[in-house]
Amino acid sequence: MSNFTKPSPNVTIHRIIPSNHKESSNPSEEDCVSDTSSATSYNLLVERCLEILVDTFNKTIGLDDLELSSDEDSSNLRKKIIPDINLTYERLISINMRELNILLKDLSKKRRMEIKNIRRTLKNRGYVADSRTRRLIENDEIEKEIQLMNKKKEQVSEEINANKFRLNVIIESCEKILHSIDKYDKAEELKAEVKATVMKECPFTDKEMEKTFLNLAT
């Protein structure tokens, strides 16, 4: 917020004569008319600029005049009342513009602008707060999803390790069974027949696994 002091409403804006305006000791009537006209135009321009400046300044600091601090507790802020229209800040941001204009119709233009600026600021502040809340909720939901995915990842990893262990046990068992055929005549033919039967009844979808099985007990 600006640091300069708000001008008093009772301050009189004096007319200003340009610094480059020189008064002649014996001015002619034409010179006087010309100089007076220039000074008047210049003063009118300055006055208009000052009016715009003061109006802009009032709009800017209007919220400070009503002690609308960004650090103020939101619950206390909602309970604040605008005496001109006997309306709380909470109600101010909830009513529509048509209702507000009806309430403001008997107030001065300046005061109407101030109250509308308060409403706009409160709405913007509420939007920022809502956005912050939404971000926190979204971040919390994302964090929960990440935790859930990590948990599922751990479960899948545990299942894979358990399946690998069971697979190794099965492979060892198959190899022992195939080696037990070695004591018979034509053992290699019998092994090939057993492997072919297994492949027919339970074909492998994994080529590496199929290769490992076919190489058992060879």
Coordinates of C-alpha atoms in Angstrom, one line a residue:
M1 CA 0.0 0.0 0.0
S2 CA 1.2 3.5 -0.6
N3 CA 3.1 5.3 2.1
F4 CA 2.0 8.9 1.4
T5 CA -0.6 10.6 3.6
K6 CA -4.2 10.8 2.4
P7 CA -5.1 14.4 1.5
S8 CA -7.7 16.0 3.8
P9 CA -11.1 16.6 2.2
N10 CA -10.9 20.2 3.4
V11 CA -7.7 21.0 1.7
T12 CA -8.1 23.8 -0.9
I13 CA -6.3 23.2 -4.2
H14 CA -4.6 26.5 -5.0
R15 CA -4.2 27.7 -8.6
I16 CA -0.7 27.3 -9.9
I17 CA 1.0 29.8 -12.2
P18 CA 3.6 28.2 -14.5
S19 CA 7.2 28.8 -13.5
N20 CA 8.1 30.0 -16.9
H21 CA 5.5 32.8 -16.7
K22 CA 7.2 36.2 -16.3
E23 CA 5.3 39.3 -15.3
S24 CA 6.1 42.4 -17.2
S25 CA 6.4 45.7 -15.4
N26 CA 4.3 47.3 -18.2
P27 CA 2.3 44.5 -19.8
S28 CA 0.2 45.3 -22.7
E29 CA -3.5 44.4 -22.7
E30 CA -3.0 41.7 -25.3
D31 CA -0.1 40.2 -23.2
C32 CA -2.3 40.2 -20.1
V33 CA -5.1 38.4 -21.9
S34 CA -2.7 35.8 -23.3
D35 CA -1.0 35.2 -20.1
T36 CA -4.2 35.0 -18.1
S37 CA -5.6 32.5 -20.6
S38 CA -2.5 30.3 -20.5
A39 CA -2.4 30.3 -16.7
T40 CA -6.1 29.5 -16.4
S41 CA -5.8 26.5 -18.8
Y42 CA -2.7 25.3 -17.0
N43 CA -4.5 25.6 -13.6
L44 CA -7.5 23.8 -14.9
L45 CA -5.3 21.0 -16.1
V46 CA -3.5 20.7 -12.8
E47 CA -6.7 20.7 -10.9
R48 CA -8.1 18.0 -13.1
C49 CA -4.9 15.9 -12.6
L50 CA -5.1 16.4 -8.8
E51 CA -8.8 15.4 -8.8
I52 CA -7.9 12.2 -10.7
L53 CA -5.0 11.5 -8.4
V54 CA -7.0 12.1 -5.2
D55 CA -9.9 9.9 -6.5
T56 CA -7.5 7.1 -7.4
F57 CA -5.7 7.4 -4.1
N58 CA -9.1 7.2 -2.2
K59 CA -10.0 4.1 -4.1
T60 CA -6.6 2.6 -3.3
I61 CA -6.6 3.3 0.4
G62 CA -10.3 3.1 0.9
L63 CA -9.9 -0.4 2.4
D64 CA -7.3 0.8 4.8
D65 CA -9.7 3.5 6.1
L66 CA -12.0 0.7 7.1
E67 CA -9.2 -1.3 8.7
L68 CA -9.4 -4.1 6.2
S69 CA -6.1 -5.7 6.9
S70 CA -4.9 -8.8 5.0
D71 CA -3.7 -10.2 8.3
E72 CA -7.0 -9.8 10.0
D73 CA -8.8 -12.9 11.3
S74 CA -11.3 -14.1 8.7
S75 CA -14.0 -14.8 11.2
N76 CA -13.8 -11.3 12.7
L77 CA -13.8 -9.9 9.2
R78 CA -17.0 -11.6 8.3
K79 CA -18.7 -10.1 11.3
K80 CA -17.7 -6.5 10.4
I81 CA -20.7 -4.3 9.5
I82 CA -20.9 -1.5 7.0
P83 CA -23.0 1.0 8.9
D84 CA -24.1 2.9 5.8
I85 CA -26.2 -0.1 4.6
N86 CA -26.2 -2.1 7.9
L87 CA -24.7 -5.1 6.1
T88 CA -22.0 -7.5 7.3
Y89 CA -19.0 -8.2 5.1
E90 CA -20.1 -11.8 4.8
R91 CA -23.5 -10.7 3.5
L92 CA -21.8 -8.1 1.2
I93 CA -20.0 -10.8 -0.8
S94 CA -23.0 -13.1 -0.9
I95 CA -25.6 -10.7 -2.4
N96 CA -25.8 -10.0 -6.1
M97 CA -25.0 -6.6 -7.7
R98 CA -28.6 -5.8 -8.3
E99 CA -29.4 -6.1 -4.6
L100 CA -26.3 -4.2 -3.7
N101 CA -27.1 -1.3 -6.0
I102 CA -30.6 -1.0 -4.4
L103 CA -28.9 -0.7 -1.0
L104 CA -26.4 1.9 -2.3
K105 CA -28.8 4.1 -4.2
D106 CA -29.0 6.7 -1.5
L107 CA -25.3 7.0 -0.9
S108 CA -22.8 9.3 -2.6
K109 CA -21.0 8.1 -5.6
K110 CA -17.7 8.0 -3.8
R111 CA -19.1 5.9 -1.0
R112 CA -20.7 3.5 -3.4
M113 CA -17.4 3.0 -5.1
E114 CA -15.7 2.4 -1.8
I115 CA -18.2 -0.3 -0.8
K116 CA -18.0 -1.9 -4.2
N117 CA -14.2 -1.9 -3.9
I118 CA -14.5 -3.6 -0.5
R119 CA -16.7 -6.2 -2.0
R120 CA -14.3 -6.8 -4.9
T121 CA -11.4 -7.2 -2.5
L122 CA -13.2 -9.6 -0.2
K123 CA -14.3 -11.7 -3.2
N124 CA -10.7 -11.8 -4.5
R125 CA -9.4 -12.7 -1.1
G126 CA -12.0 -15.4 -0.8
Y127 CA -11.1 -16.7 -4.3
V128 CA -7.4 -16.8 -3.3
A129 CA -8.3 -18.6 0.0
D130 CA -10.5 -21.1 -1.9
S131 CA -7.7 -21.7 -4.5
R132 CA -5.2 -22.3 -1.7
T133 CA -7.7 -24.7 0.0
R134 CA -8.2 -26.5 -3.3
R135 CA -4.5 -26.8 -3.9
L136 CA -4.0 -28.3 -0.4
I137 CA -6.8 -30.8 -0.9
E138 CA -5.4 -31.7 -4.3
N139 CA -1.9 -32.1 -2.9
D140 CA -3.3 -34.2 -0.1
E141 CA -5.2 -36.4 -2.6
I142 CA -2.1 -36.8 -4.8
E143 CA 0.0 -37.7 -1.8
K144 CA -2.6 -40.4 -0.9
E145 CA -2.6 -41.7 -4.4
I146 CA 1.2 -41.9 -4.4
Q147 CA 1.2 -43.7 -1.1
L148 CA -1.4 -46.1 -2.4
M149 CA 0.6 -46.7 -5.6
N150 CA 3.8 -47.3 -3.6
K151 CA 1.9 -49.8 -1.4
K152 CA 0.5 -51.6 -4.5
K153 CA 4.0 -51.6 -6.0
E154 CA 5.4 -53.2 -2.8
Q155 CA 2.6 -55.8 -2.9
V156 CA 3.3 -56.7 -6.6
S157 CA 7.0 -56.9 -5.8
E158 CA 6.4 -59.3 -2.9
E159 CA 4.1 -61.4 -5.2
I160 CA 6.7 -61.5 -7.9
N161 CA 9.4 -62.6 -5.4
A162 CA 7.0 -65.3 -4.0
N163 CA 6.2 -66.6 -7.5
K164 CA 9.9 -66.7 -8.3
F165 CA 10.6 -68.7 -5.2
R166 CA 7.7 -71.1 -6.0
L167 CA 8.9 -71.4 -9.6
N168 CA 12.5 -72.3 -8.5
V169 CA 11.0 -75.0 -6.2
I170 CA 9.0 -76.4 -9.1
I171 CA 12.0 -76.3 -11.4
E172 CA 14.1 -78.2 -8.8
S173 CA 11.3 -80.7 -8.4
C174 CA 10.9 -81.2 -12.1
E175 CA 14.7 -81.7 -12.5
K176 CA 14.7 -84.3 -9.7
I177 CA 11.9 -86.2 -11.3
L178 CA 13.6 -86.1 -14.7
H179 CA 16.9 -87.3 -13.2
S180 CA 15.0 -90.2 -11.6
I181 CA 14.4 -91.6 -15.1
D182 CA 18.2 -91.9 -15.7
K183 CA 18.2 -95.4 -14.2
Y184 CA 15.9 -96.7 -16.9
D185 CA 16.8 -97.8 -20.4
K186 CA 16.2 -95.2 -23.1
A187 CA 16.2 -92.5 -20.4
E188 CA 16.7 -89.7 -22.8
E189 CA 13.7 -90.7 -24.9
L190 CA 11.6 -91.0 -21.8
K191 CA 12.6 -87.5 -20.6
A192 CA 11.8 -86.1 -24.0
E193 CA 8.4 -87.8 -23.9
V194 CA 7.7 -86.4 -20.4
K195 CA 8.7 -82.9 -21.5
A196 CA 6.5 -83.1 -24.6
T197 CA 3.5 -84.2 -22.5
V198 CA 4.1 -81.3 -20.1
M199 CA 4.4 -78.8 -23.0
K200 CA 1.2 -80.1 -24.5
E201 CA -0.8 -80.0 -21.3
C202 CA 0.6 -76.8 -20.0
P203 CA 2.3 -74.7 -22.7
F204 CA 4.6 -71.9 -21.6
T205 CA 3.8 -68.4 -22.5
D206 CA 7.3 -67.3 -21.5
K207 CA 9.9 -68.4 -24.1
E208 CA 12.7 -68.1 -21.6
M209 CA 10.8 -70.3 -19.1
E210 CA 10.1 -72.9 -21.9
K211 CA 13.8 -73.0 -22.8
T212 CA 14.8 -73.5 -19.1
F213 CA 12.3 -76.4 -18.8
L214 CA 13.5 -78.1 -22.0
N215 CA 17.1 -77.9 -20.8
L216 CA 16.3 -79.6 -17.5
A217 CA 18.2 -82.8 -16.7
T218 CA 20.1 -82.8 -20.0

